[in-house]
């Protein structure tokens, strides 16, 4: 029976996942460690509204378990030493250098974790990959552990996380499935069972799928690739709808009613973002090339290309509509997060759209209900440092009041589907913006009939 767990990495995955395990398994001590003191301090904040991750329902779970059997600490060594089972939940960004640059996953943090576990181990341990990793990483982790591990025995399991941000707590409480991959040896099967029995505290046994380790690793990449592919597919149709006069939302409803297709993930948008889809598909593409399957690689790469096209199309439509230039014009952005109900901005479509508009010398005014000014500034700084043609001057303003952000704007662009945007006083907003008044709804969430009645020129995704 497992009595103590440690998780390395207190991010969007490690934090909420461990909070729920601690909530559901009060007899297990769960310690989440991270090298970032700022992150850990934020997790330990008395004020639960200041946790580093915003997720509906998360603060209630943390309130219940923190201090009882859930602990956050920067003492990585102690965390590792005291745990029987160690989750690796550190980030695995796309490599920005050397072989596989721009495609392969950078596994340096994962490798560092494995080396550290090996060095500190004082008993047999089970190591669980929670981070999304390329196929066969478990094998590399195992090799490092068994060559450096003071003679102790290690089992390495793959247990990918399928939670989506913004609904993480619901997804963790009621997962469609839990996937656990491990070696099909006596030790491997025992480790799989040890982890299964943790989830079995609240997940029905039939939803806990046990597989070979490589199937589990590849399932995660495949799941994300399929989900992203649906979005790129519907977005490709949105472009055709705009030319032909069909309505992409009506098409989504019509095809989604086919039970073989299903209705989820058919919402046309300005493009998908988030820390996973692009990174995981690039990773899959890299793997296919590595295993000399260029046709398969090209097939999946097209999902990313279509997403880039969608973001570009949106920015271009703004520029075209505003008489071919946004230079010196005030463009108000509603939303900066990559989706609603999260403060995460990684790969957000808003960043790419901002980039194109800034290159055309726009002045951008941003309002997002949950993303901090500091985060937006970091995103923009990164944009400037990655850009071969830096913007001469970054003219961006971040607001805490949406009405101020939109005041005297030449155009308003909806980048994230936050619910509150629907309920603004659009009549007042109309009176305070330049005419002709344009709204570009990149999420198709606003009441089109009402806005048109007020007098707005409304551009949506996929409606001719
Ligand atoms: C996760 C997964 O782990 C990744 O594989 C998945 O595909 C995306 O989501 P996430 O939790 O979202 O990552 O990442 P992040 O919020 O960046 O958290 C990672 C944490 O690990 C950070 O707080 C970082 O400080 C910490 N870390 C990183 C360590 O503690 N040690 C390290 O060596 C590296
Ligand atoms: C995704 C997977 O859903 C999850 O299973 C995995 O563990 C991590 O990656 P996440 O990125 O957090 O989760 O959010 P998701 O809800 O999948 O949305 C990703 C992006 O796609 C967002 O930018 C969202 O706005 C966009 N999206 C989603 C659409 O544009 N249309 C849709 O129909 C659905």
XYZ file of C-alpha atoms and ligand atoms in Angstrom:
532
model
C 0.000 0.000 0.000
C 1.329 3.393 -0.951
C 1.411 5.826 1.963
C 3.482 8.673 0.573
C 3.570 10.313 -2.821
C 5.762 13.091 -4.143
C 5.102 15.052 -7.312
C 7.902 17.021 -8.962
C 6.404 20.054 -10.715
C 3.644 22.221 -9.218
C 2.214 23.493 -12.507
C -1.175 23.324 -14.209
C -1.011 19.526 -14.226
C 0.903 18.621 -11.044
C -0.925 21.065 -8.753
C -4.574 20.217 -9.480
C -3.917 16.471 -9.983
C -2.164 16.072 -6.647
C -4.745 18.227 -4.874
C -7.471 15.838 -6.038
C -5.464 12.699 -5.150
C -4.924 14.145 -1.656
C -8.598 15.062 -1.371
C -9.748 11.570 -2.340
C -7.064 9.615 -0.441
C -6.790 11.229 3.002
C -4.557 8.414 4.297
C -1.838 9.144 1.712
C 0.630 11.959 2.308
C 1.003 13.949 -0.914
C 3.881 16.400 -1.276
C 4.202 18.587 -4.351
C 7.695 19.990 -4.875
C 8.960 22.560 -7.333
C 12.230 24.389 -7.894
C 10.351 27.667 -8.190
C 9.981 29.292 -4.774
C 7.487 31.819 -6.157
C 5.220 28.992 -7.332
C 5.395 27.106 -4.059
C 4.807 30.264 -2.024
C 1.746 30.943 -4.137
C 0.409 27.413 -3.523
C 0.909 27.990 0.204
C -0.859 31.391 0.202
C -3.453 31.808 2.920
C -5.582 33.697 0.407
C -6.923 30.933 -1.842
C -7.761 33.437 -4.562
C -4.046 33.842 -5.141
C -3.155 30.242 -6.025
C -0.806 30.212 -9.043
C -3.288 28.277 -11.146
C -6.823 29.504 -11.690
C -9.296 26.651 -12.093
C -12.957 26.657 -11.092
C -13.330 24.449 -7.976
C -9.608 24.177 -7.272
C -9.502 26.409 -4.240
C -12.165 24.338 -2.467
C -10.130 21.165 -3.010
C -6.934 22.833 -1.795
C -8.778 24.247 1.232
C -9.910 20.736 2.174
C -6.599 18.922 1.818
C -3.782 21.430 2.309
C -2.045 21.002 5.659
C -3.940 17.722 6.249
C -2.238 15.428 3.755
C -1.355 17.856 0.948
C 1.868 19.829 1.184
C 3.717 22.174 -1.161
C 7.467 22.547 -0.740
C 10.680 23.604 -2.439
C 12.565 20.834 -0.660
C 12.770 18.547 -3.677
C 15.331 16.229 -2.063
C 13.276 15.545 1.042
C 10.169 15.066 -1.091
C 11.899 12.438 -3.212
C 13.503 10.647 -0.274
C 10.308 10.268 1.713
C 8.047 9.090 -1.095
C 7.322 5.541 -2.223
C 5.847 6.788 -5.475
C 7.167 9.807 -7.394
C 5.258 11.582 -10.159
C 7.246 13.554 -12.698
C 5.119 16.485 -13.793
C 7.674 18.987 -15.020
C 7.271 20.816 -18.283
C 8.491 19.320 -21.559
C 8.666 22.266 -23.944
C 9.485 22.011 -27.632
C 13.256 22.035 -28.120
C 14.564 25.464 -29.037
C 18.059 24.337 -30.006
C 20.078 21.636 -31.744
C 18.691 18.409 -33.180
C 14.902 18.430 -33.330
C 14.760 22.190 -32.768
C 11.187 23.462 -33.057
C 9.734 19.939 -33.015
C 11.102 17.406 -30.567
C 10.273 17.560 -26.870
C 13.001 18.937 -24.656
C 13.431 16.252 -22.048
C 16.172 17.899 -20.045
C 13.958 18.578 -17.014
C 12.653 15.023 -17.045
C 16.157 13.637 -17.277
C 17.293 15.853 -14.415
C 14.430 14.537 -12.301
C 15.390 10.933 -13.080
C 19.017 11.581 -12.164
C 18.009 13.276 -8.948
C 15.677 10.422 -7.978
C 18.442 7.902 -8.699
C 20.931 9.799 -6.585
C 18.656 10.253 -3.582
C 16.888 6.907 -3.531
C 17.098 5.040 -0.246
C 14.574 2.292 -1.062
C 12.779 0.760 -4.077
C 10.510 3.310 -5.742
C 7.811 3.622 -8.353
C 8.352 6.513 -10.762
C 5.320 7.770 -12.674
C 5.557 9.860 -15.852
C 2.748 12.375 -15.697
C 4.269 14.801 -18.179
C 3.394 14.096 -21.790
C 6.426 12.434 -23.270
C 7.537 10.949 -26.542
C 7.308 7.236 -26.956
C 10.020 5.304 -25.154
C 10.894 7.957 -22.596
C 9.983 5.576 -19.801
C 12.734 3.333 -21.103
C 15.262 6.188 -20.901
C 14.154 7.041 -17.386
C 14.474 3.397 -16.399
C 17.972 3.211 -17.881
C 19.108 6.266 -15.914
C 17.555 4.955 -12.711
C 18.968 1.472 -12.952
C 22.457 2.690 -13.801
C 22.658 5.244 -11.019
C 20.145 4.110 -8.471
C 22.287 2.794 -5.615
C 21.189 -0.749 -6.462
C 17.530 -0.156 -5.616
C 14.743 -1.361 -7.862
C 12.645 1.098 -9.848
C 9.448 0.589 -11.756
C 8.564 3.264 -14.294
C 4.913 3.810 -15.172
C 3.343 6.043 -17.771
C 0.165 7.715 -16.508
C -0.688 10.563 -18.871
C -3.094 13.224 -17.708
C -6.082 14.046 -19.897
C -7.512 16.977 -17.928
C -8.338 20.099 -19.883
C -7.640 23.460 -18.322
C -10.680 25.377 -17.183
C -12.455 22.104 -16.346
C -9.541 20.390 -14.580
C -11.314 19.616 -11.319
C -14.393 18.136 -13.015
C -12.146 16.153 -15.362
C -10.099 14.825 -12.424
C -13.180 13.932 -10.376
C -14.952 12.225 -13.294
C -12.358 11.152 -15.839
C -13.438 9.339 -19.016
C -10.585 6.978 -18.282
C -7.338 6.643 -16.371
C -4.503 5.216 -18.393
C -1.648 3.369 -16.747
C 1.131 1.815 -18.773
C 3.853 -0.347 -17.302
C 6.163 -3.224 -17.974
C 4.409 -6.562 -18.250
C 6.681 -8.197 -15.651
C 5.767 -9.239 -12.115
C 7.277 -6.017 -10.723
C 5.681 -3.902 -13.440
C 2.228 -5.392 -12.916
C 2.536 -4.875 -9.162
C 3.407 -1.216 -9.689
C 0.472 -0.781 -12.108
C -1.790 -2.217 -9.448
C -0.378 0.087 -6.753
C -1.216 3.149 -8.859
C -4.578 1.742 -9.944
C -5.600 1.282 -6.318
C -4.953 4.991 -5.684
C -7.312 6.052 -8.486
C -9.791 3.357 -7.449
C -10.551 5.487 -4.369
C -12.915 7.447 -6.627
C -12.714 6.139 -10.211
C -14.695 2.999 -11.158
C -12.334 0.106 -11.896
C -13.629 -0.381 -15.438
C -12.400 3.098 -16.299
C -8.841 2.324 -15.250
C -7.117 1.031 -18.383
C -3.882 -0.876 -18.013
C -1.568 -1.118 -21.026
C 1.997 -1.622 -22.097
C 4.092 1.405 -21.357
C 4.613 2.475 -24.966
C 0.929 2.251 -25.807
C 0.187 4.539 -22.909
C 2.785 7.103 -23.958
C 1.614 7.117 -27.564
C -2.074 7.233 -26.581
C -1.616 10.655 -25.056
C -0.010 12.122 -28.164
C -2.655 10.469 -30.318
C -5.565 11.740 -28.209
C -4.307 15.317 -28.451
C -3.609 14.973 -32.165
C -7.165 13.691 -32.815
C -8.736 16.469 -30.749
C -6.693 19.173 -32.462
C -7.430 17.609 -35.836
C -11.167 18.044 -35.254
C -10.656 21.746 -34.582
C -8.469 22.219 -37.655
C -11.023 20.299 -39.719
C -13.934 22.495 -38.663
C -11.778 25.622 -39.009
C -10.882 24.641 -42.556
C -14.616 24.408 -43.304
C -15.127 27.826 -41.671
C -13.010 29.398 -44.401
C -15.180 27.750 -47.032
C -18.357 28.905 -45.250
C -17.170 32.494 -45.346
C -16.843 32.260 -49.129
C -20.078 30.399 -49.757
C -22.520 31.855 -47.260
C -22.976 28.681 -45.219
C -22.835 28.840 -41.401
C -20.122 26.770 -39.714
C -22.015 26.505 -36.410
C -25.002 25.039 -38.251
C -22.689 22.593 -39.976
C -21.108 21.619 -36.650
C -24.575 20.960 -35.228
C -25.614 18.949 -38.261
C -22.530 16.755 -38.421
C -22.211 16.483 -34.628
C -25.670 14.887 -34.485
C -24.156 11.888 -36.239
C -23.252 9.675 -33.307
C -20.209 8.424 -35.207
C -18.844 11.971 -35.322
C -20.170 13.351 -32.027
C -20.687 16.980 -31.131
C -17.624 17.855 -29.030
C -14.600 19.755 -30.322
C -16.359 21.103 -33.370
C -16.400 24.747 -32.329
C -14.813 26.870 -35.030
C -12.503 29.483 -33.539
C -9.626 31.840 -34.127
C -7.389 28.782 -33.637
C -6.465 26.418 -30.858
C -3.833 27.248 -28.285
C -2.668 25.780 -25.004
C 0.467 24.077 -23.844
C -0.345 20.703 -25.373
C -1.861 20.510 -28.835
C 0.852 22.146 -30.892
C 3.696 20.719 -28.835
C 2.336 17.178 -28.880
C 1.591 17.176 -32.602
C 5.053 18.543 -33.390
C 6.374 15.779 -31.246
C 4.370 13.185 -33.128
C 5.598 14.615 -36.419
C 9.167 14.421 -35.179
C 8.705 10.830 -34.082
C 7.283 9.885 -37.485
C 10.267 11.428 -39.247
C 12.586 9.678 -36.828
C 11.008 6.350 -37.691
C 11.127 7.208 -41.415
C 7.414 7.688 -41.978
C 7.352 11.006 -43.861
C 3.778 10.534 -45.200
C 2.445 10.083 -41.676
C 4.459 13.073 -40.476
C 3.057 15.310 -43.252
C -0.469 14.197 -42.506
C -0.318 15.382 -38.899
C 1.735 18.468 -39.619
C -1.139 19.770 -41.710
C -3.206 20.134 -38.502
C -0.703 22.722 -37.255
C -0.496 24.466 -40.614
C -4.274 24.816 -40.755
C -4.223 26.291 -37.244
C -1.574 28.837 -38.226
C -3.645 29.696 -41.275
C -6.728 30.273 -39.118
C -4.916 32.682 -36.773
C -3.437 34.506 -39.743
C -6.796 34.717 -41.512
C -8.340 36.358 -38.455
C -5.613 39.003 -38.170
C -5.712 39.667 -41.892
C -9.464 40.103 -41.826
C -9.102 42.819 -39.179
C -6.514 44.671 -41.251
C -8.454 44.269 -44.523
C -11.698 45.453 -42.975
C -10.087 48.496 -41.391
C -9.307 49.799 -44.864
C -6.066 47.877 -45.247
C -4.193 49.295 -42.311
C -4.366 49.312 -38.537
C -1.442 51.668 -38.167
C -2.044 53.965 -35.188
C -5.530 52.483 -34.679
C -6.790 51.302 -31.320
C -7.768 47.641 -31.390
C -9.388 46.343 -28.184
C -8.748 42.678 -27.356
C -11.325 40.902 -25.222
C -9.452 37.936 -23.807
C -5.833 36.855 -23.827
C -6.002 33.336 -22.264
C -5.989 30.400 -24.705
C -9.516 29.461 -23.592
C -12.005 30.591 -20.960
C -11.794 29.794 -17.248
C -8.017 29.648 -17.123
C -5.251 32.187 -16.566
C -2.948 30.190 -18.864
C -1.760 31.961 -22.022
C 0.640 29.417 -23.500
C 0.355 29.344 -27.309
C -2.780 31.486 -27.072
C -4.129 32.550 -30.477
C -4.328 36.092 -29.037
C -0.526 36.295 -28.968
C -0.217 35.468 -32.664
C -2.989 37.820 -33.695
C -1.399 40.600 -31.616
C 1.905 39.910 -33.322
C 0.477 40.413 -36.809
C -1.420 43.538 -35.823
C 1.644 45.012 -34.119
C 3.631 44.434 -37.280
C 1.039 46.574 -38.998
C 1.633 49.163 -36.227
C -1.640 48.786 -34.343
C -2.140 50.028 -30.801
C -3.555 47.125 -28.816
C -5.626 47.448 -25.621
C -6.133 44.177 -23.793
C -8.643 43.093 -21.183
C -8.753 39.552 -19.782
C -10.660 38.663 -16.599
C -7.943 36.373 -15.191
C -4.624 36.948 -16.913
C -2.316 39.364 -15.097
C -0.649 42.357 -16.694
C 2.743 40.826 -15.842
C 1.897 37.649 -17.754
C 0.764 39.591 -20.830
C 3.964 41.611 -20.695
C 6.045 38.427 -20.481
C 4.221 36.991 -23.505
C 4.879 40.148 -25.493
C 8.493 40.298 -24.458
C 8.966 36.748 -25.656
C 7.314 37.690 -28.911
C 9.727 40.539 -29.414
C 12.772 38.455 -28.539
C 11.744 35.579 -30.869
C 10.899 37.851 -33.748
C 13.480 38.337 -36.510
C 11.794 41.652 -37.368
C 11.091 43.171 -33.952
C 8.230 45.620 -33.644
C 9.722 49.098 -33.589
C 7.720 49.939 -30.545
C 5.330 47.691 -28.708
C 2.188 49.737 -28.280
C 0.201 47.576 -25.929
C -1.878 48.588 -22.939
C -3.380 46.188 -20.419
C -6.626 47.155 -18.685
C -8.594 45.937 -15.691
C -11.808 47.556 -16.932
C -13.174 46.237 -20.243
C -15.079 49.456 -20.927
C -11.878 51.490 -20.678
C -10.113 48.976 -22.949
C -12.823 49.477 -25.598
C -13.278 53.235 -25.212
C -12.592 55.061 -28.499
C -11.501 51.854 -30.211
C -11.450 51.489 -33.985
C -12.249 47.800 -33.617
C -12.948 45.174 -30.948
C -11.672 41.610 -31.261
C -12.901 38.696 -29.128
C -9.999 36.284 -28.648
C -11.229 34.165 -25.720
C -14.759 32.880 -25.090
C -15.195 34.258 -21.529
C -18.914 34.198 -20.604
C -18.921 37.755 -19.251
C -18.295 39.202 -22.728
C -21.827 38.262 -23.768
C -23.385 40.366 -21.035
C -21.649 43.682 -21.546
C -23.710 46.777 -22.235
C -23.050 46.771 -25.968
C -25.218 49.830 -26.563
C -22.952 51.949 -24.321
C -19.877 50.453 -25.906
C -21.218 51.301 -29.358
C -21.673 54.911 -28.352
C -18.054 55.163 -27.205
C -16.192 53.684 -30.177
C -15.222 55.126 -33.559
C -17.654 54.545 -36.412
C -17.971 52.471 -38.427
C -17.853 50.264 -35.324
C -16.348 46.850 -35.965
C -16.379 43.706 -33.839
C -14.420 40.609 -34.832
C -15.798 37.706 -32.858
C -13.093 35.039 -32.988
C -15.198 32.693 -30.858
C -18.725 33.209 -32.242
C -20.078 33.914 -28.763
C -21.717 37.318 -29.074
C -25.386 37.867 -29.925
C -25.025 38.723 -33.611
C -28.605 39.893 -34.171
C -28.483 42.289 -31.234
C -25.098 43.742 -32.154
C -26.143 44.313 -35.745
C -29.315 46.025 -34.548
C -27.214 48.346 -32.406
C -25.198 49.237 -35.481
C -21.996 47.235 -35.210
C -20.328 45.751 -38.264
C -19.855 42.201 -36.970
C -17.416 39.699 -38.428
C -17.601 36.141 -37.147
C -15.830 32.896 -37.909
C -17.328 30.808 -40.683
C -20.505 32.715 -41.423
C -20.765 34.005 -44.936
C 2.413 19.907 -18.015
C 3.070 18.614 -18.363
O 3.908 18.199 -17.406
C 3.531 18.661 -19.763
O 4.170 17.536 -20.182
C 2.288 18.795 -20.510
O 2.383 18.410 -21.824
C 1.886 20.200 -20.320
O 1.552 20.337 -19.023
P 2.334 22.025 -16.781
O 1.968 21.490 -15.448
O 1.247 22.628 -17.593
O 3.062 20.907 -17.601
O 3.594 22.915 -16.807
P 4.030 24.073 -15.877
O 2.818 24.792 -15.389
O 5.097 24.774 -16.619
O 4.641 23.331 -14.602
C 5.847 22.664 -14.548
C 6.504 22.966 -13.198
O 7.653 22.152 -13.058
C 6.963 24.406 -13.024
O 6.369 24.966 -11.896
C 8.486 24.298 -12.873
O 9.018 25.244 -11.982
C 8.631 22.883 -12.360
N 9.949 22.289 -12.604
C 10.482 22.294 -13.845
C 10.638 21.705 -11.545
O 10.189 21.718 -10.411
N 11.860 21.118 -11.808
C 12.425 21.122 -13.025
O 13.519 20.591 -13.198
C 11.707 21.725 -14.087
C -6.063 19.578 -24.073
C -6.826 18.255 -24.045
O -8.232 18.517 -24.205
C -6.551 17.510 -22.762
O -7.180 16.236 -22.780
C -5.060 17.334 -22.598
O -4.771 16.708 -21.374
C -4.357 18.675 -22.668
O -4.695 19.347 -23.880
P -6.395 21.979 -22.990
O -5.356 22.405 -23.959
O -6.243 22.320 -21.562
O -6.589 20.397 -23.036
O -7.814 22.569 -23.456
P -8.855 22.194 -24.611
O -10.205 22.322 -24.035
O -8.546 20.934 -25.264
O -8.680 23.405 -25.646
C -7.514 23.566 -26.416
C -7.694 24.694 -27.402
O -8.621 24.352 -28.415
C -8.219 25.980 -26.800
O -7.551 27.082 -27.374
C -9.674 25.981 -27.187
O -10.223 27.277 -27.241
C -9.612 25.346 -28.548
N -10.872 24.697 -28.963
C -11.362 23.647 -28.262
C -11.532 25.140 -30.117
O -11.093 26.078 -30.776
N -12.678 24.499 -30.514
C -13.198 23.438 -29.822
O -14.232 22.902 -30.242
C -12.519 23.002 -28.661
